[in-house]
Amino acid sequence: MSREQRGPNEKLGTVLALAGISNAGLARRVNDLGAQRGLTLRYDKTSVARWVSKGMVPQGAAPHLIAAAIGQKLGRPVPLHEIGLADADPAPEVGLAFPRDVGQAVRSATELYRLDLAGRRAGSGGIWQSLAGSFAVSAYATPASRWLITPADSSVAREANSAEGSGAPLKVGHSDVQKLREAAEDARRWDSKYGGGDWRSSMVPECLRVEAAPLLLGSYSDEVGRALFGASAELTRLAGWMAFDTGQQEAAQRYYIQALRLARAAADVPLGGYVLASMSLQATYRGFGDEGVDLAQAALERNRGLATARTMSFFRLVEARSHAKAGDAQAAGAALKAAEGWLERSREGDNDPSWLGFYGYDRFAADAAECYRDLKAPRQVRRFTEQALSKPTEEFVRSHGLRLVVSAVAELESGNLDAACEQGVRAVEVAGRISSARTTEYVKDLLHRLEPYGDEPRVVELRERARPLLMAPA
């Protein structure tokens, strides 16, 4: 369905010409992006001609898909107002800003929290389905550079007024902040054990809307405010990580940007580095290795002399992941060596942040294995995977599943088909117990690599075991 505008949409026509996209090409791109979200769209060149020449505005997710399709070709985000579709929905702009002013930062974050609930009420995937495919790694450039230039606000003390919220503004204290920190700790535990799509983990956006937003809009001293912004940044980064794990890349990107801005208000440089490391992992996962390196190095640069040895080790490990994805074996090896060196320097009594509790030698080995997988060095993959799989799995179930898939790939590339299928079966069993689109994607990648051996009985068995997982709704 569509509705009429007044006159031709000259903005859309101009941007299409600039991007070098034909009417048929745009229709095909929009249909493909819709299919990635489970939408059946049948636009053709005539549909696009109507959008341009008659000013017709397609309904539902289509305006956002149009912007995403053009943005992919141009290599940058394309806001709706640039293509004459701003009246369709203002949502695409929400969460992408990194305001210099701390008051505007509060409004930017709380607007994102409220939008997520509105999306859930809308049904059919909510606002994040409308934003399908709108991830753009270039959107991280301004947040990263502003954070590097000024990693802390001068003051965050705030006096609220009743017009900003519903009812009298809250007077925020340390006990309020502690509740947010406890919620973040619970969410981290559930996420590691059950995946980002588990219903307990998915309560984080609700916590941000119901608990964090009213506090951020309340009154607080500079001391309490710093702690509040830090706790809110942790929760917001977690919301981004869970969205990333469930395949909602566009939601994750917006949460990450807001988490980085909140970490700056908290004057918490290591936490800001952790958010940048999360951005780097997402960029790398999406195939942007070079940009992943930039984000990881931004995390490192501001934390020299500030972060603990274990924190610095993790940042160098994330950098190694990006170098490996970019195909730079020498740089990846150097970053891995530095990460291991920092880890060896860490001590039990170090004042490591609570959010780094997941990181130790087993996680180092797991990511090193993934680096060597990307660099096509199966012998190294096997060596590090054996170490990574040696730790009990009760607490980090998802990580164990991912490591099993990486091990299976290494066995396959070493010519050990039976061992690859054995590890694959174990990985499928783990993936079936959690809600993680990322783990499912790893399994899909393994099955794709096994296609040349499709008639082998072990491969057939693995494919059949994986069928329920692959057919499950996203």
XYZ file of N, CA, C and O in Angstrom, residues 300-308 312 342:
44
model
N 41.945 1.272 22.748
C 43.285 1.163 23.324
C 43.905 2.518 23.611
O 44.506 2.719 24.671
N 43.761 3.430 22.681
C 44.485 4.695 22.753
C 44.172 5.471 24.023
O 45.080 5.973 24.709
N 42.899 5.603 24.383
C 42.514 6.386 25.551
C 42.742 5.643 26.861
O 42.700 6.241 27.926
N 42.993 4.345 26.796
C 43.105 3.560 28.027
C 44.533 3.262 28.445
O 44.749 2.607 29.472
N 45.498 3.758 27.679
C 46.893 3.533 28.061
C 47.169 4.225 29.398
O 46.958 5.417 29.547
N 47.633 3.457 30.358
C 47.917 3.995 31.676
C 46.710 4.096 32.582
O 46.842 4.472 33.752
N 45.513 3.750 32.071
C 44.284 3.827 32.866
C 43.693 2.458 33.158
O 43.341 2.149 34.289
N 43.550 1.641 32.146
C 42.887 0.346 32.286
C 43.821 -0.691 32.900
O 45.050 -0.576 32.830
N 43.231 -1.714 33.502
C 44.015 -2.810 34.070
C 44.634 -3.647 32.959
O 44.242 -3.559 31.789
N 43.306 -4.261 29.062
C 44.118 -3.968 27.884
C 44.312 -5.222 27.036
O 44.331 -5.158 25.806
N 49.725 -8.960 28.025
C 48.946 -8.220 29.020
C 48.239 -9.179 29.966
O 48.163 -8.931 31.183
